[in-house]
PDB file of C-alpha atoms in Angstrom:
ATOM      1  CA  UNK H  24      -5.067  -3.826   8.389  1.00  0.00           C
ATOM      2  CA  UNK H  25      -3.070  -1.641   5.939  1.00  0.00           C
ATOM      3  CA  UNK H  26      -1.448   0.108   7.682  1.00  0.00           C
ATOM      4  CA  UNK H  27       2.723   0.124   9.399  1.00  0.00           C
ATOM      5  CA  UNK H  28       2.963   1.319  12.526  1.00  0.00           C
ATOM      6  CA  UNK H  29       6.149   2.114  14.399  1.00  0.00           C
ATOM      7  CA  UNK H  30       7.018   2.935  18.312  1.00  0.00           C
ATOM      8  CA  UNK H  31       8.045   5.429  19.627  1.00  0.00           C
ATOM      9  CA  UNK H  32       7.153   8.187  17.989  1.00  0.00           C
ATOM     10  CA  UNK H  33       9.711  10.336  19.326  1.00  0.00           C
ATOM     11  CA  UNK H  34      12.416   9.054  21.282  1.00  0.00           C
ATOM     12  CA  UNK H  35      15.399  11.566  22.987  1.00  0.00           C
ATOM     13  CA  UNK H  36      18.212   9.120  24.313  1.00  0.00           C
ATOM     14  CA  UNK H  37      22.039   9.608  25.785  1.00  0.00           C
ATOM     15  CA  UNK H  38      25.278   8.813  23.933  1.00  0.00           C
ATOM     16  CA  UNK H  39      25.482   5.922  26.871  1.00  0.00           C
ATOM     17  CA  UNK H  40      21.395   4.625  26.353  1.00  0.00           C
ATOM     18  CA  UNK H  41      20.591   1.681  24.859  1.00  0.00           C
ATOM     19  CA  UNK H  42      17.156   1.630  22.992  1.00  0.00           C
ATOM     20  CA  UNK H  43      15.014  -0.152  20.574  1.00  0.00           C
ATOM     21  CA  UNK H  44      12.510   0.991  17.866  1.00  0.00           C
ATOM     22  CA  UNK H  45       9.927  -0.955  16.386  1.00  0.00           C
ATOM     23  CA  UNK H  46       7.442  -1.358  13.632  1.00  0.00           C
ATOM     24  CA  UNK H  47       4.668  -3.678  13.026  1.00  0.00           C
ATOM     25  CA  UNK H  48       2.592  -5.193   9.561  1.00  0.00           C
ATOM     26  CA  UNK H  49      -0.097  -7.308   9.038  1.00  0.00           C
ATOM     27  CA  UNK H  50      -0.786  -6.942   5.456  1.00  0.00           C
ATOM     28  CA  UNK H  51       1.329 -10.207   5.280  1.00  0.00           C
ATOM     29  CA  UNK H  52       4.498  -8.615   3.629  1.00  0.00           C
ATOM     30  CA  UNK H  53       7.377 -10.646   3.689  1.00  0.00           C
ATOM     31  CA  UNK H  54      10.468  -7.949   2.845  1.00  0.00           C
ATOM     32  CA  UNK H  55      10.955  -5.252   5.134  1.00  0.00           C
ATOM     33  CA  UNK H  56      13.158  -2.294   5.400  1.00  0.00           C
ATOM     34  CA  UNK H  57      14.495   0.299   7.436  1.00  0.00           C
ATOM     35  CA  UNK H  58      15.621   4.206   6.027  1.00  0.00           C
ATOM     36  CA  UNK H  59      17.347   6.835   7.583  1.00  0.00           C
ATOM     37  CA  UNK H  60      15.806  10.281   6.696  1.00  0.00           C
ATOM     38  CA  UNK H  61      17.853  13.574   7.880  1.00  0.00           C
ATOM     39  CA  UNK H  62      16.351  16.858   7.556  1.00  0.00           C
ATOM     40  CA  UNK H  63      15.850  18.109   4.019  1.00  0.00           C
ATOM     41  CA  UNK H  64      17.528  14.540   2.355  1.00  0.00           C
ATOM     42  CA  UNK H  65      15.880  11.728   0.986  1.00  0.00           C
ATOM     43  CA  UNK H  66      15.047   8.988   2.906  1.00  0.00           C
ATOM     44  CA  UNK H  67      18.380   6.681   2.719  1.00  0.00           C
ATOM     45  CA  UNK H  68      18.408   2.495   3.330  1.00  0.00           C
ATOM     46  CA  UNK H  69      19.594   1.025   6.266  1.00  0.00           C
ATOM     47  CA  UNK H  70      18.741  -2.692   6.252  1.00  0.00           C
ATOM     48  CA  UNK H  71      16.122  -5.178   3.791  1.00  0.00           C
ATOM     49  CA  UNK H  72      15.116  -8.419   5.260  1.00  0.00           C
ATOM     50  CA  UNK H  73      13.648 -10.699   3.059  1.00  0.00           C
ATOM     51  CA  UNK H  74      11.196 -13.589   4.735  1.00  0.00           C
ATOM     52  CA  UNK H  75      12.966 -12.615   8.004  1.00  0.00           C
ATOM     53  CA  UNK H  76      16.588 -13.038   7.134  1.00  0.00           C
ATOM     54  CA  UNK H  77      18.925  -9.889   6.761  1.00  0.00           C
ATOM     55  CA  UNK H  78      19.535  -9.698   2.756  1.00  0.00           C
ATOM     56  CA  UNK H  79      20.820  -5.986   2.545  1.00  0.00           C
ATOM     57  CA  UNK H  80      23.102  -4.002   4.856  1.00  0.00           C
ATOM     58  CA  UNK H  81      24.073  -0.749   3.533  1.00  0.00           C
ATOM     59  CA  UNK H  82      27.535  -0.527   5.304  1.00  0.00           C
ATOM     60  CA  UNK H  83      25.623   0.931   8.494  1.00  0.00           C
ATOM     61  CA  UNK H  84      27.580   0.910  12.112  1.00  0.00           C
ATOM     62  CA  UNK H  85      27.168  -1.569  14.176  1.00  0.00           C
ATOM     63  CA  UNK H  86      25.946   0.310  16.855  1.00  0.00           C
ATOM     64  CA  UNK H  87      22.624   0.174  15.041  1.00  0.00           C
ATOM     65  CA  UNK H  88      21.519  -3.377  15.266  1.00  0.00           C
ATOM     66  CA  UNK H  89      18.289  -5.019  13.168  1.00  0.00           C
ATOM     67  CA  UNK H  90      16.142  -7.724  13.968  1.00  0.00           C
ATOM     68  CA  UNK H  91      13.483  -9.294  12.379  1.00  0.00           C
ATOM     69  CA  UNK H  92      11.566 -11.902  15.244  1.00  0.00           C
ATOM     70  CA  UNK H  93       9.008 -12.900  13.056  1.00  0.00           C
ATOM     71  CA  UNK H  94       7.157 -12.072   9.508  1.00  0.00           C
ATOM     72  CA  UNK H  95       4.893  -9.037  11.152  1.00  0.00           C
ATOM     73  CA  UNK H  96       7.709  -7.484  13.557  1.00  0.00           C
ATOM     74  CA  UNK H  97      10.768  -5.382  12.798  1.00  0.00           C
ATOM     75  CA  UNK H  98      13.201  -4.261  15.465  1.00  0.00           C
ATOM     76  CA  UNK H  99      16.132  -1.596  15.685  1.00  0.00           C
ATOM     77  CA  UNK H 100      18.655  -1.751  18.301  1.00  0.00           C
ATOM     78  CA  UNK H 101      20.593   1.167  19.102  1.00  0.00           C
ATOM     79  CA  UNK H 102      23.747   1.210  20.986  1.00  0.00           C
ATOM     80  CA  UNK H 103      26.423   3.907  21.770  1.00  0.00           C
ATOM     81  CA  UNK H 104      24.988   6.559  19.152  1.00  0.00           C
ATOM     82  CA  UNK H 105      26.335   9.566  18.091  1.00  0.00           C
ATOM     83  CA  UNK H 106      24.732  12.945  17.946  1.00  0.00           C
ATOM     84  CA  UNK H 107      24.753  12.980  13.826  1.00  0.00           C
ATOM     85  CA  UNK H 108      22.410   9.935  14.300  1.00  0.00           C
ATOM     86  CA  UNK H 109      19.608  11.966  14.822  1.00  0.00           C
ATOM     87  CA  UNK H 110      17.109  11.559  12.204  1.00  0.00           C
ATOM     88  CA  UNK H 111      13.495  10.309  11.356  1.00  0.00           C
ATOM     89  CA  UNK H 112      13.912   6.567  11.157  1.00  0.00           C
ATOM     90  CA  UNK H 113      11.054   5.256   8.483  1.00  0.00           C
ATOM     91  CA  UNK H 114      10.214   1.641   8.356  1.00  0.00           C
ATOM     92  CA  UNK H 115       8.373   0.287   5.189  1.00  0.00           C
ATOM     93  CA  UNK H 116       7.503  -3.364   3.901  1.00  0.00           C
ATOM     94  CA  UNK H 117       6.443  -4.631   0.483  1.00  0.00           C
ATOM     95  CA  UNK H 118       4.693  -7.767  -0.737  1.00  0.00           C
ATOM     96  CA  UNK H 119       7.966  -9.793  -1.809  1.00  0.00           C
ATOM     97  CA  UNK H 120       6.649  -9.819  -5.361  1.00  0.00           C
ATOM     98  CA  UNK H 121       5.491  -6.274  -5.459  1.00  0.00           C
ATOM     99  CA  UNK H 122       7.626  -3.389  -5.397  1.00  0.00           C
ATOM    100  CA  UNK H 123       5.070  -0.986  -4.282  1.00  0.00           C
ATOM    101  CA  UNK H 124       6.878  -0.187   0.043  1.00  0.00           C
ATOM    102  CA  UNK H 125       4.497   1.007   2.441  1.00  0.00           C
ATOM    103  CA  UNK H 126       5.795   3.847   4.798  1.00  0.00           C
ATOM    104  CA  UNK H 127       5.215   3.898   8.739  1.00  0.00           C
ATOM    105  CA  UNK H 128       5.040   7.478  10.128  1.00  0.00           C
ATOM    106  CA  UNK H 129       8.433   6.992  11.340  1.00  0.00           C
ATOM    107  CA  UNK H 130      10.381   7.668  14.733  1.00  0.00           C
ATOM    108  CA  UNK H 131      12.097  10.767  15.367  1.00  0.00           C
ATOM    109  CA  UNK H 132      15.345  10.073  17.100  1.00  0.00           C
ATOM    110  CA  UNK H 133      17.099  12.990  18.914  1.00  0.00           C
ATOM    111  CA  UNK H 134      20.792  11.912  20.405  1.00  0.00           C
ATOM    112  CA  UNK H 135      22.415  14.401  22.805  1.00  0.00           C
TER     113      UNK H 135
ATOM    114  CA  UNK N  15      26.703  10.120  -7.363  1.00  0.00           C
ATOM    115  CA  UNK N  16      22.955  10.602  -7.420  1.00  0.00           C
ATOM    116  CA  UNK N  17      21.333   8.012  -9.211  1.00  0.00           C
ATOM    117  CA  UNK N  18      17.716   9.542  -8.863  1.00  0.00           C
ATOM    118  CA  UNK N  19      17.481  13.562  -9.338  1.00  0.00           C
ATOM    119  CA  UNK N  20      15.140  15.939  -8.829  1.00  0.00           C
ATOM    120  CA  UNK N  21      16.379  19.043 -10.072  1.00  0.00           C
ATOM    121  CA  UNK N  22      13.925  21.500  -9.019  1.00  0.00           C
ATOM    122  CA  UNK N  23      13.463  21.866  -5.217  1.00  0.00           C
ATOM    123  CA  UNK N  24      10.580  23.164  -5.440  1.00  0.00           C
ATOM    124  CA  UNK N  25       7.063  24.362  -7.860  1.00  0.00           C
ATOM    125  CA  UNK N  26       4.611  26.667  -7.256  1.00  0.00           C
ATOM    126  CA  UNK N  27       1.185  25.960  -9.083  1.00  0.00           C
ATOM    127  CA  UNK N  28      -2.465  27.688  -8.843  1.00  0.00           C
ATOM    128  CA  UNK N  29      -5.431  26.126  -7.398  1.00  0.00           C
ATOM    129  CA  UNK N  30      -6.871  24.250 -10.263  1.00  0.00           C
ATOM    130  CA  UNK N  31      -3.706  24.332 -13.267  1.00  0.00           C
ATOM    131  CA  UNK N  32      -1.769  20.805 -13.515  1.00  0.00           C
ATOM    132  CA  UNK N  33       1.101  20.523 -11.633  1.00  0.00           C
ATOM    133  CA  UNK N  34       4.235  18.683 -13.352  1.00  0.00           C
ATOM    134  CA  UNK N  35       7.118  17.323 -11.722  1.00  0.00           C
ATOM    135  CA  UNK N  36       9.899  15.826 -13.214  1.00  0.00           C
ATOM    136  CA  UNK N  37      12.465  12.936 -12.628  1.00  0.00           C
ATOM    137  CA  UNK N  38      15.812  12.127 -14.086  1.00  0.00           C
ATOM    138  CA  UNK N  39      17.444   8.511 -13.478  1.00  0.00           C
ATOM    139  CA  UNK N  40      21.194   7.320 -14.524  1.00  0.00           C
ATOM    140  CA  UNK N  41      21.190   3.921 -13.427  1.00  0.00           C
ATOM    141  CA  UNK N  42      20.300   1.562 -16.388  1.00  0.00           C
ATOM    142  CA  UNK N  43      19.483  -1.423 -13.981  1.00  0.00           C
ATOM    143  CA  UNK N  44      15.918   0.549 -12.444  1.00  0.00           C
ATOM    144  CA  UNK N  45      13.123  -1.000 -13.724  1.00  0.00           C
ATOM    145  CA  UNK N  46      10.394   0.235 -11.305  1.00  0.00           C
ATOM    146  CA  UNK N  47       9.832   3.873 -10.216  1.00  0.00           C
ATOM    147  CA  UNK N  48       7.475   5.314  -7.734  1.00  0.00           C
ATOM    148  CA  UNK N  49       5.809   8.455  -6.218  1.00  0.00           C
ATOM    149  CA  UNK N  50       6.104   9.018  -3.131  1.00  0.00           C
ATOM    150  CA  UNK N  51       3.906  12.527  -1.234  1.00  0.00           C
ATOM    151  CA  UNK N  52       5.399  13.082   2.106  1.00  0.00           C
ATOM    152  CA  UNK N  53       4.325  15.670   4.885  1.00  0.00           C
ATOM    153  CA  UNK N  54       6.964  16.871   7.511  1.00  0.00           C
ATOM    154  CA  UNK N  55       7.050  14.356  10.493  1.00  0.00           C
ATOM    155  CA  UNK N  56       5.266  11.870   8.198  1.00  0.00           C
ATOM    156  CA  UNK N  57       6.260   8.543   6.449  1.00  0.00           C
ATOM    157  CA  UNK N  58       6.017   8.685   2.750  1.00  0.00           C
ATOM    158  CA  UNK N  59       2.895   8.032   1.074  1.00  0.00           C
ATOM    159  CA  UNK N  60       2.853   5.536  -1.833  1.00  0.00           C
ATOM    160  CA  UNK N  61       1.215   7.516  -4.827  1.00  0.00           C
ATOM    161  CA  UNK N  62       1.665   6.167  -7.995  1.00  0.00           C
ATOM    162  CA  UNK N  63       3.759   3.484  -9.886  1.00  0.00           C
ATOM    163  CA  UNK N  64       5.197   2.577 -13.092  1.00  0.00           C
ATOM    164  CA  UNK N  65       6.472  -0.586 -14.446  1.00  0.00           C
ATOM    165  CA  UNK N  66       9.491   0.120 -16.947  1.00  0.00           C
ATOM    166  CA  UNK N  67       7.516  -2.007 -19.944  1.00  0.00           C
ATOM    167  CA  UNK N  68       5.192   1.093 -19.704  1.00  0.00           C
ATOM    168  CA  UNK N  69       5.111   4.633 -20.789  1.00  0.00           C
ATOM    169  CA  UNK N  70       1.963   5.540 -18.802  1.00  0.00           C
ATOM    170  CA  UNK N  71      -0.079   4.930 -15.682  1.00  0.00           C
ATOM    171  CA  UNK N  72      -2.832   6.578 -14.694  1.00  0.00           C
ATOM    172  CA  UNK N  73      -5.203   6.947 -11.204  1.00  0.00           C
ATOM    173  CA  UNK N  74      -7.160   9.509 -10.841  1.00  0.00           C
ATOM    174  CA  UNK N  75      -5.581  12.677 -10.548  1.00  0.00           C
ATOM    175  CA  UNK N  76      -2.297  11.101 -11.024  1.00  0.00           C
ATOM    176  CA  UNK N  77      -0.305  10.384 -14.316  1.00  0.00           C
ATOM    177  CA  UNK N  78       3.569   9.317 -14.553  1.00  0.00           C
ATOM    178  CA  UNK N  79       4.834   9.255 -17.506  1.00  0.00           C
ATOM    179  CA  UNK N  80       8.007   6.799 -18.827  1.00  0.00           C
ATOM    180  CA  UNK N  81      10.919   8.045 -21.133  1.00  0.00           C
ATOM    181  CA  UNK N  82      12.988   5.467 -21.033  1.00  0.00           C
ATOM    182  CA  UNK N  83      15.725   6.790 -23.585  1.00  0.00           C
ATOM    183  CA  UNK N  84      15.736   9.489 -21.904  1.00  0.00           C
ATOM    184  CA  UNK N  85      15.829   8.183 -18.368  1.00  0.00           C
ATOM    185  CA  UNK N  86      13.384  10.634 -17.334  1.00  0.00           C
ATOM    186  CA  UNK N  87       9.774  10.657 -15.432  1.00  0.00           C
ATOM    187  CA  UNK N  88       7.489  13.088 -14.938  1.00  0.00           C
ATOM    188  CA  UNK N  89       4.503  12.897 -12.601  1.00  0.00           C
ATOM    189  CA  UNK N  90       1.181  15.040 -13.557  1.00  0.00           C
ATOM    190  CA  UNK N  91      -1.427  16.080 -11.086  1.00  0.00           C
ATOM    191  CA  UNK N  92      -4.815  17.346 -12.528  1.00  0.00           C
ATOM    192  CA  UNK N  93      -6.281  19.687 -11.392  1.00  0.00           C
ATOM    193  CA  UNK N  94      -3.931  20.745  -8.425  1.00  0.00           C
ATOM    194  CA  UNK N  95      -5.780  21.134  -5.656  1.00  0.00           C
ATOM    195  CA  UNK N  96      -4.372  23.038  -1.899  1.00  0.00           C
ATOM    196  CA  UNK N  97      -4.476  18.987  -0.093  1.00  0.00           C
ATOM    197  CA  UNK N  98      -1.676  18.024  -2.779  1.00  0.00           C
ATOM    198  CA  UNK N  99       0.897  20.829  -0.912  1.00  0.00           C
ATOM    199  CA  UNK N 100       3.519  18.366   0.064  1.00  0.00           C
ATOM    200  CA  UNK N 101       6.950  17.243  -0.683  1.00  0.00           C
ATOM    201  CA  UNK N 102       6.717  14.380  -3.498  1.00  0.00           C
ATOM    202  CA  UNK N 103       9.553  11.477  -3.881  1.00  0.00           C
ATOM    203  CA  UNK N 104      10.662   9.814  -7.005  1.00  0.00           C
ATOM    204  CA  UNK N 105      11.887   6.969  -6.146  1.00  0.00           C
ATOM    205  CA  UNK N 106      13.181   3.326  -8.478  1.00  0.00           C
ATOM    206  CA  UNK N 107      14.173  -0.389  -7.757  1.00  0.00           C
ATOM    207  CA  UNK N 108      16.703  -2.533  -9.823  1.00  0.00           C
ATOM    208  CA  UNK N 109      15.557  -5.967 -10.713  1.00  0.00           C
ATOM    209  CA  UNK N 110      11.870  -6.019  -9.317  1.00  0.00           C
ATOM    210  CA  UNK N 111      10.600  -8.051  -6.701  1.00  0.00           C
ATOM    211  CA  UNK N 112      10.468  -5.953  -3.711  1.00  0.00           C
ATOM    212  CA  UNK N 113      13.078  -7.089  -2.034  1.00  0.00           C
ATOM    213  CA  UNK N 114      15.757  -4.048  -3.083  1.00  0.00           C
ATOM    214  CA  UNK N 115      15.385  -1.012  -1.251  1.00  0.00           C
ATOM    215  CA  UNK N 116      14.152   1.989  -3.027  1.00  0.00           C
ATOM    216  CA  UNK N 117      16.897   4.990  -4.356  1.00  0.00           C
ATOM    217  CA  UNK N 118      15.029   8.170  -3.872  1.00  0.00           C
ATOM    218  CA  UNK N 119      15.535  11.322  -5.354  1.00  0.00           C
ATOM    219  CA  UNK N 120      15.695  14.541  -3.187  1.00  0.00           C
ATOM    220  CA  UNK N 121      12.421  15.850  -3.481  1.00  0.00           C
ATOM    221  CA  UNK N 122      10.145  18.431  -4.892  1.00  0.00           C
ATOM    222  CA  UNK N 123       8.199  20.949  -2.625  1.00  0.00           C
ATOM    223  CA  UNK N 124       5.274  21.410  -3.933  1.00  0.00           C
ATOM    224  CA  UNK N 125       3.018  24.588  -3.019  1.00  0.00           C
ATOM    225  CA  UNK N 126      -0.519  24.866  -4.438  1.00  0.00           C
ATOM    226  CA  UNK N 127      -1.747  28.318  -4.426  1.00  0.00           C
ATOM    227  CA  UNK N 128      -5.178  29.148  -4.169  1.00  0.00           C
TER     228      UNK N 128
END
């Protein structure tokens, strides 16, 4: 399995909803990272968690909330968003040595 | 202040020619750099690689190309063909070992004519 997969694929939610996206590996990749991609930008870093333990936070609200369960499984937590939150949210992991980070398709997040 | 820039939002090459798209970096500390090709509604797609004790690495259809003094990158595809009609990512990493997120630069469209 080479792949990263993430659920949902799209995913419309209230100001007041609390959701979760998640992403899945099994290539055995031990870091794993969430971006933010807005229309037209680059994709930007969230969160990097190295063998399941939070190592970067890029200064992101705390109404987005990671999690990392296990080595294969990568959660998002949203709470309370705000219509500017809407974006394509990309997950990605790397072998820790490597630097080479493999892209899921992504969730597009729509907050009204 | 953008540390990974892509100056030219977008190239338009015929079927066939070489398409070359460039990369300019100001952060001394990036030491890996990577092309990404990304649809719309996609993830990005890991092309290409390049270690900075290099200069060049090849696959395929795919060269990059290392300046270091200059802090620039340049990614050739040859020949261009319609399927490489995407948006393409540079992207670099301080201090290797996969566990830094990636600084990516804001993209080239690229449209192959036929």
């Amino acid at each position: 399995d080479t792949e990263v997969t993430q659920t949902p694929k799209h995913l419309v939610m209230g100001m007041t909803n609390k959701k979760s996206l998640k992403c899945e590996q099994h290539m055995g990749h031990r870091a794993m990272y969430w971006y933010k991609q807005k229309a037209k930008k680059p994709p930007e870093l969230m969160f990097v968690y190295s063998y399941e333990k939070l190592s970067i936070n890029e200064s992101v609200p705390s109404r987005f909330s990671p999690e990392c369960p296990n080595s294969s499984l990568l959660n998002l937590h949203l709470h309370a968003l705000q219509p500017e939150d809407s974006a394509l949210y990309l997950c990605a992991s790397s072998p820790f040595s490597g630097n080479e980070q493999f892209f899921g398709p992504g969730t597009r997040l729509t907050v009204l | 202040d953008q540390q990974v820039k892509q100056n030219s939002p977008s190239l338009s090459v015929q079927e066939g020619r070489i398409s070359i798209l460039n990369c300019d970096y100001t952060n001394s500390m990036f030491d890996y750099f990577l092309w990404y090709k990304k649809y719309p509604a996609e993830g990005p797609t890991f092309l290409i690689s390049i270690s900075s004790i290099k200069d060049k690495n090849e696959d395929g259809r795919f060269t990059v190309f290392l300046n270091k003094s200059a802090k620039h990158l340049s990614l050739h595809i040859v020949p261009s063909q319609p399927g490489d009609s995407a948006v393409y990512f540079c992207a670099a990493s301080a201090q290797g070992g996969g566990a830094d997120g990636l600084t990516f630069g804001k993209g080239t469209h690229l449209i192959i004519q036929p």
